[in-house]
Coordinates of N, CA, C and O in Angstrom, one line a residue:
M1 N -15.8 -26.1 24.2 CA -14.9 -26.3 23.1 C -14.4 -24.9 22.7 O -15.1 -23.9 22.6
S2 N -13.1 -24.9 22.4 CA -12.4 -23.6 21.9 C -12.7 -23.4 20.4 O -12.8 -24.3 19.7
R3 N -12.9 -22.2 20.1 CA -13.1 -21.8 18.7 C -11.8 -21.5 18.0 O -10.8 -21.1 18.6
S4 N -11.7 -21.6 16.7 CA -10.6 -21.3 15.9 C -10.9 -20.3 14.8 O -12.1 -20.1 14.6
L5 N -10.0 -19.7 14.2 CA -10.2 -18.6 13.3 C -9.5 -18.9 11.9 O -8.3 -19.3 12.0
V6 N -10.2 -18.9 10.9 CA -9.6 -19.0 9.5 C -9.8 -17.6 8.9 O -11.0 -17.2 8.8
V7 N -8.7 -17.0 8.4 CA -8.8 -15.8 7.7 C -8.3 -15.9 6.3 O -7.2 -16.4 6.1
K8 N -9.1 -15.6 5.3 CA -8.8 -15.6 3.9 C -8.4 -14.2 3.4 O -9.3 -13.3 3.6
V9 N -7.2 -14.0 2.9 CA -6.8 -12.6 2.5 C -6.8 -12.7 1.0 O -6.1 -13.5 0.4
T10 N -7.6 -11.8 0.3 CA -7.7 -11.8 -1.1 C -7.0 -10.6 -1.8 O -7.1 -10.4 -3.0
C11 N -6.2 -9.8 -1.0 CA -5.5 -8.7 -1.6 C -4.1 -8.6 -1.0 O -3.8 -9.2 0.1
G12 N -3.3 -7.8 -1.6 CA -1.9 -7.5 -1.1 C -1.6 -6.1 -1.3 O -2.3 -5.2 -0.8
A13 N -0.6 -5.8 -2.0 CA -0.1 -4.4 -2.3 C -1.2 -3.6 -3.1 O -1.2 -2.4 -3.0
D14 N -2.1 -4.3 -3.7 CA -3.2 -3.6 -4.4 C -4.2 -3.0 -3.5 O -5.0 -2.1 -3.9
D15 N -4.3 -3.4 -2.2 CA -5.2 -2.9 -1.2 C -4.5 -3.0 0.2 O -5.0 -3.9 0.9
P16 N -3.5 -2.2 0.4 CA -2.7 -2.4 1.6 C -3.5 -2.3 2.9 O -3.2 -3.0 3.9
E17 N -4.5 -1.4 3.0 CA -5.2 -1.2 4.2 C -6.0 -2.5 4.6 O -6.0 -3.0 5.6
R18 N -6.8 -3.0 3.6 CA -7.6 -4.2 3.8 C -6.7 -5.4 4.1 O -7.0 -6.2 5.0
C19 N -5.6 -5.5 3.4 CA -4.6 -6.5 3.7 C -4.1 -6.5 5.1 O -4.1 -7.5 5.8
N20 N -3.7 -5.3 5.5 CA -3.1 -5.2 6.8 C -4.2 -5.5 7.9 O -3.9 -6.1 9.0
Q21 N -5.4 -5.1 7.7 CA -6.5 -5.4 8.6 C -6.6 -6.9 8.8 O -6.8 -7.4 9.9
A22 N -6.6 -7.7 7.8 CA -6.7 -9.1 7.8 C -5.6 -9.7 8.7 O -5.8 -10.5 9.6
F23 N -4.3 -9.3 8.4 CA -3.2 -9.8 9.2 C -3.2 -9.3 10.6 O -2.9 -10.1 11.5
T24 N -3.7 -8.1 10.9 CA -3.8 -7.6 12.2 C -4.8 -8.5 13.1 O -4.5 -8.8 14.2
V25 N -6.0 -8.7 12.5 CA -7.0 -9.5 13.2 C -6.4 -10.9 13.4 O -6.5 -11.5 14.5
A26 N -5.8 -11.6 12.4 CA -5.2 -12.9 12.6 C -4.1 -12.9 13.6 O -4.1 -13.8 14.5
A27 N -3.3 -11.9 13.6 CA -2.2 -11.9 14.6 C -2.7 -11.6 16.0 O -2.2 -12.2 16.9
A28 N -3.7 -10.8 16.1 CA -4.2 -10.5 17.4 C -4.9 -11.8 18.0 O -4.7 -12.1 19.2
A29 N -5.6 -12.5 17.2 CA -6.1 -13.8 17.6 C -5.0 -14.8 18.0 O -5.1 -15.4 19.1
A30 N -4.0 -14.9 17.2 CA -2.9 -15.8 17.4 C -2.2 -15.5 18.8 O -2.0 -16.5 19.6
V31 N -1.9 -14.3 19.0 CA -1.2 -13.9 20.2 C -2.1 -14.0 21.5 O -1.6 -14.1 22.6
S32 N -3.4 -14.1 21.2 CA -4.3 -14.3 22.3 C -4.6 -15.8 22.6 O -5.4 -16.1 23.5
G33 N -4.0 -16.7 21.9 CA -4.1 -18.1 22.1 C -5.1 -18.8 21.2 O -5.4 -20.0 21.4
V34 N -5.7 -18.0 20.3 CA -6.8 -18.6 19.4 C -6.0 -19.4 18.3 O -5.1 -18.8 17.7
P35 N -6.4 -20.6 18.0 CA -5.8 -21.3 16.8 C -6.2 -20.5 15.6 O -7.3 -20.3 15.3
V36 N -5.2 -20.1 14.7 CA -5.4 -19.3 13.6 C -4.8 -20.0 12.3 O -3.7 -20.5 12.4
S37 N -5.5 -19.9 11.3 CA -5.1 -20.4 9.9 C -5.4 -19.2 9.0 O -6.5 -18.7 8.9
I38 N -4.4 -18.7 8.3 CA -4.5 -17.7 7.4 C -4.2 -18.2 6.0 O -3.3 -18.9 5.8
W39 N -5.2 -17.9 5.0 CA -5.0 -18.3 3.6 C -4.7 -17.1 2.7 O -5.5 -16.1 2.8
L40 N -3.7 -17.2 1.9 CA -3.4 -16.1 1.0 C -3.8 -16.4 -0.4 O -3.3 -17.4 -0.9
T41 N -4.6 -15.6 -1.0 CA -5.1 -15.8 -2.3 C -4.9 -14.6 -3.2 O -4.7 -13.5 -2.6
G42 N -4.9 -14.8 -4.4 CA -4.7 -13.7 -5.3 C -3.4 -13.0 -5.0 O -2.4 -13.6 -4.8
E43 N -3.4 -11.7 -5.1 CA -2.2 -10.9 -4.9 C -1.6 -11.1 -3.5 O -0.4 -10.9 -3.3
A44 N -2.3 -11.6 -2.5 CA -1.8 -11.9 -1.2 C -0.8 -13.0 -1.2 O 0.0 -13.1 -0.3
A45 N -0.9 -13.9 -2.2 CA 0.1 -15.0 -2.3 C 1.6 -14.5 -2.3 O 2.4 -15.2 -1.8
W46 N 1.8 -13.3 -2.9 CA 3.2 -12.8 -3.0 C 3.7 -12.5 -1.5 O 4.9 -12.5 -1.3
L47 N 2.8 -12.3 -0.6 CA 3.3 -11.9 0.8 C 3.9 -13.1 1.5 O 4.6 -12.9 2.6
A48 N 3.8 -14.3 1.0 CA 4.5 -15.5 1.6 C 5.9 -15.7 1.0 O 6.6 -16.5 1.5
V49 N 6.3 -14.8 0.1 CA 7.7 -14.9 -0.5 C 8.6 -14.1 0.4 O 8.2 -12.9 0.8
P50 N 9.7 -14.6 0.8 CA 10.6 -13.8 1.7 C 10.9 -12.4 1.2 O 11.2 -12.2 0.0
G51 N 10.7 -11.4 2.1 CA 11.0 -10.1 1.8 C 9.8 -9.3 1.2 O 9.8 -8.0 1.2
R52 N 8.9 -9.9 0.7 CA 7.7 -9.3 0.0 C 6.8 -8.6 1.0 O 6.2 -7.5 0.7
S53 N 6.6 -9.1 2.1 CA 5.7 -8.5 3.1 C 6.2 -7.1 3.6 O 5.5 -6.2 3.9
A54 N 7.5 -7.0 3.6 CA 8.2 -5.7 4.0 C 7.9 -4.6 3.0 O 8.0 -3.4 3.4
E55 N 7.5 -5.0 1.8 CA 7.3 -3.9 0.8 C 5.9 -3.2 1.0 O 5.7 -2.2 0.4
L56 N 5.0 -3.9 1.7 CA 3.7 -3.3 2.0 C 3.8 -2.4 3.2 O 4.0 -2.9 4.3
E57 N 3.8 -1.2 3.0 CA 3.9 -0.2 4.1 C 2.5 0.6 4.2 O 1.9 0.9 3.3
L58 N 2.1 0.7 5.5 CA 0.9 1.4 5.8 C 1.1 2.3 7.0 O 1.4 1.8 8.1
P59 N 0.9 3.6 6.9 CA 1.1 4.5 8.1 C 0.3 4.1 9.3 O -0.9 3.7 9.1
L60 N 0.9 4.1 10.5 CA 0.2 3.9 11.7 C -0.2 2.4 11.9 O -1.0 2.1 12.8
A61 N 0.3 1.5 11.1 CA 0.0 0.1 11.2 C 1.2 -0.7 11.6 O 2.4 -0.3 11.3
T62 N 1.0 -1.8 12.3 CA 2.1 -2.7 12.6 C 2.7 -3.2 11.3 O 2.0 -3.6 10.4
P63 N 4.0 -3.2 11.2 CA 4.6 -3.7 10.0 C 4.2 -5.1 9.7 O 4.1 -6.0 10.6
L64 N 3.9 -5.4 8.4 CA 3.4 -6.7 8.0 C 4.3 -7.9 8.4 O 3.9 -8.9 8.8
P65 N 5.6 -7.7 8.3 CA 6.5 -8.8 8.6 C 6.3 -9.2 10.1 O 6.4 -10.4 10.4
D66 N 6.1 -8.3 11.0 CA 5.9 -8.6 12.4 C 4.5 -9.4 12.6 O 4.5 -10.3 13.4
L67 N 3.5 -9.0 11.8 CA 2.3 -9.7 11.9 C 2.4 -11.1 11.3 O 1.8 -12.1 11.9
V68 N 3.1 -11.3 10.2 CA 3.3 -12.6 9.7 C 4.0 -13.5 10.6 O 3.7 -14.6 10.9
D69 N 5.1 -12.9 11.3 CA 5.9 -13.7 12.3 C 5.0 -14.1 13.4 O 5.1 -15.3 13.9
A70 N 4.1 -13.3 13.9 CA 3.2 -13.6 15.0 C 2.3 -14.7 14.7 O 2.0 -15.6 15.4
I71 N 1.8 -14.7 13.4 CA 0.9 -15.8 13.0 C 1.6 -17.1 12.8 O 1.2 -18.1 13.3
L72 N 2.8 -17.1 12.2 CA 3.6 -18.3 12.0 C 4.1 -18.9 13.3 O 4.3 -20.1 13.4
A73 N 4.3 -18.1 14.3 CA 4.7 -18.6 15.6 C 3.8 -19.6 16.2 O 4.2 -20.5 16.9
S74 N 2.5 -19.4 16.0 CA 1.5 -20.4 16.7 C 0.4 -20.8 15.7 O -0.4 -21.7 16.1
G75 N 0.3 -20.3 14.5 CA -0.7 -20.7 13.6 C -0.2 -21.2 12.3 O 1.0 -21.6 12.3
S76 N -1.0 -21.2 11.3 CA -0.5 -21.7 10.0 C -0.8 -20.7 8.9 O -1.8 -19.8 9.0
V77 N 0.0 -20.7 7.9 CA -0.1 -19.8 6.7 C -0.1 -20.7 5.5 O 0.7 -21.5 5.3
T78 N -1.2 -20.5 4.7 CA -1.3 -21.3 3.5 C -1.5 -20.4 2.3 O -2.2 -19.5 2.3
V79 N -0.9 -20.8 1.2 CA -1.0 -20.1 -0.1 C -1.9 -21.0 -1.0 O -1.7 -22.2 -1.1
C80 N -2.9 -20.4 -1.5 CA -3.9 -21.1 -2.5 C -3.0 -21.7 -3.6 O -2.1 -21.1 -4.2
A81 N -3.3 -23.0 -3.8 CA -2.6 -23.8 -4.9 C -2.7 -23.1 -6.2 O -1.7 -23.0 -6.9
Q82 N -3.9 -22.8 -6.7 CA -4.0 -22.2 -8.0 C -3.3 -20.8 -8.1 O -2.7 -20.5 -9.1
C83 N -3.4 -20.1 -7.0 CA -2.8 -18.7 -6.9 C -1.2 -18.9 -7.0 O -0.6 -18.1 -7.7
A84 N -0.7 -19.9 -6.3 CA 0.7 -20.1 -6.4 C 1.2 -20.5 -7.8 O 2.1 -20.0 -8.3
A85 N 0.4 -21.4 -8.4 CA 0.7 -21.9 -9.7 C 0.7 -20.8 -10.8 O 1.6 -20.7 -11.6
R86 N -0.3 -19.9 -10.6 CA -0.4 -18.7 -11.6 C 0.8 -17.8 -11.4 O 1.1 -17.0 -12.4
R87 N 1.4 -17.8 -10.3 CA 2.6 -17.0 -10.1 C 3.9 -17.7 -10.1 O 4.9 -17.2 -9.7
S88 N 3.8 -19.0 -10.5 CA 5.0 -19.9 -10.6 C 5.7 -20.0 -9.3 O 7.0 -20.0 -9.2
L89 N 5.0 -20.1 -8.2 CA 5.5 -20.2 -6.9 C 5.4 -21.7 -6.4 O 4.4 -22.3 -6.6
S90 N 6.5 -22.2 -5.8 CA 6.5 -23.5 -5.1 C 6.8 -23.3 -3.7 O 7.2 -22.2 -3.3
E91 N 6.6 -24.3 -2.8 CA 6.9 -24.1 -1.4 C 8.4 -23.7 -1.2 O 8.6 -23.0 -0.2
A92 N 9.3 -24.1 -2.1 CA 10.7 -23.7 -1.9 C 10.8 -22.1 -2.1 O 11.8 -21.6 -1.6
D93 N 9.9 -21.5 -2.7 CA 9.9 -20.0 -2.9 C 9.4 -19.3 -1.7 O 9.5 -18.0 -1.6
L94 N 8.8 -20.0 -0.7 CA 8.0 -19.3 0.3 C 8.7 -19.3 1.7 O 9.7 -20.0 1.9
L95 N 8.2 -18.5 2.6 CA 8.8 -18.4 3.9 C 8.7 -19.8 4.5 O 7.8 -20.6 4.3
A96 N 9.7 -20.1 5.4 CA 9.7 -21.4 6.1 C 8.4 -21.5 6.9 O 7.9 -20.6 7.6
G97 N 7.8 -22.7 6.8 CA 6.5 -23.0 7.5 C 5.3 -22.7 6.7 O 4.2 -23.0 7.2
V98 N 5.4 -22.0 5.6 CA 4.2 -21.7 4.8 C 4.0 -22.9 3.8 O 4.9 -23.4 3.2
R99 N 2.7 -23.3 3.7 CA 2.4 -24.4 2.8 C 1.5 -23.9 1.6 O 1.0 -22.8 1.7
I100 N 1.4 -24.8 0.6 CA 0.5 -24.6 -0.5 C -0.6 -25.7 -0.4 O -0.2 -26.8 -0.2
A101 N -1.8 -25.2 -0.5 CA -2.9 -26.2 -0.5 C -4.1 -25.7 -1.4 O -4.2 -24.5 -1.6
G102 N -5.0 -26.6 -1.7 CA -6.1 -26.2 -2.6 C -7.4 -26.1 -1.9 O -7.5 -26.2 -0.6
A103 N -8.4 -25.8 -2.7 CA -9.8 -25.5 -2.2 C -10.3 -26.6 -1.3 O -11.0 -26.3 -0.3
P104 N -10.1 -27.9 -1.6 CA -10.6 -28.9 -0.7 C -10.1 -28.8 0.8 O -10.9 -29.0 1.7
V105 N -8.9 -28.4 0.9 CA -8.3 -28.2 2.3 C -8.9 -27.0 2.9 O -9.3 -27.0 4.1
F106 N -9.2 -25.9 2.2 CA -9.8 -24.7 2.7 C -11.2 -25.0 3.2 O -11.6 -24.6 4.3
V107 N -11.9 -25.7 2.3 CA -13.3 -26.0 2.7 C -13.4 -26.9 4.0 O -14.2 -26.7 4.8
E108 N -12.5 -27.9 4.0 CA -12.4 -28.7 5.3 C -12.2 -27.9 6.5 O -12.8 -28.0 7.5
E109 N -11.2 -26.9 6.4 CA -10.9 -26.0 7.5 C -12.1 -25.2 7.9 O -12.5 -25.1 9.1
V110 N -12.7 -24.5 7.0 CA -13.8 -23.5 7.3 C -15.1 -24.3 7.8 O -15.9 -23.6 8.5
L111 N -15.2 -25.5 7.4 CA -16.4 -26.2 7.9 C -16.2 -27.0 9.1 O -17.2 -27.7 9.6
G112 N -15.1 -26.8 9.7 CA -14.8 -27.5 11.0 C -15.7 -27.0 12.1 O -16.1 -25.9 12.1
E113 N -15.9 -27.9 13.1 CA -16.7 -27.5 14.3 C -16.0 -26.4 15.1 O -14.8 -26.4 15.3
G114 N -16.7 -25.4 15.4 CA -16.2 -24.2 16.2 C -15.3 -23.3 15.4 O -14.5 -22.5 16.0
V115 N -15.4 -23.3 14.1 CA -14.5 -22.4 13.3 C -15.3 -21.1 12.9 O -16.4 -21.1 12.6
Q116 N -14.6 -20.0 13.1 CA -15.1 -18.7 12.6 C -14.2 -18.3 11.4 O -13.0 -18.3 11.5
A117 N -14.8 -18.1 10.2 CA -14.1 -17.8 9.0 C -14.4 -16.3 8.6 O -15.5 -15.9 8.7
L118 N -13.3 -15.6 8.3 CA -13.4 -14.2 7.8 C -12.7 -14.1 6.5 O -11.7 -14.7 6.2
V119 N -13.3 -13.3 5.6 CA -12.6 -13.0 4.3 C -12.4 -11.5 4.2 O -13.3 -10.7 4.4
Y120 N -11.2 -11.2 3.8 CA -10.8 -9.8 3.6 C -10.4 -9.6 2.2 O -9.7 -10.5 1.6

């Protein structure tokens, strides 16, 4: 059985290095053929808004928009429902293909058979 990867990102512009690491790992897995689901929580929720990921710059790192595109090409991106609500974000405010879902969906994903979950 093939394994899948769920990555929960808990930071954004407030911690660009840790944020970029999460997206780098998720994108590397996605382009390698691993099923990837990335969850954006807290300040990371803003990165699902068009143009916002380009604001996060980190020297010597792959630009965040490129990593987001790589993940969206074959995986899924989800914004935490409570985090979206606290920021007055709806799915209409987000990049195409990004969904909003709550904790029950996250728990279902991370408890699936063959799932490796990481939190950044």
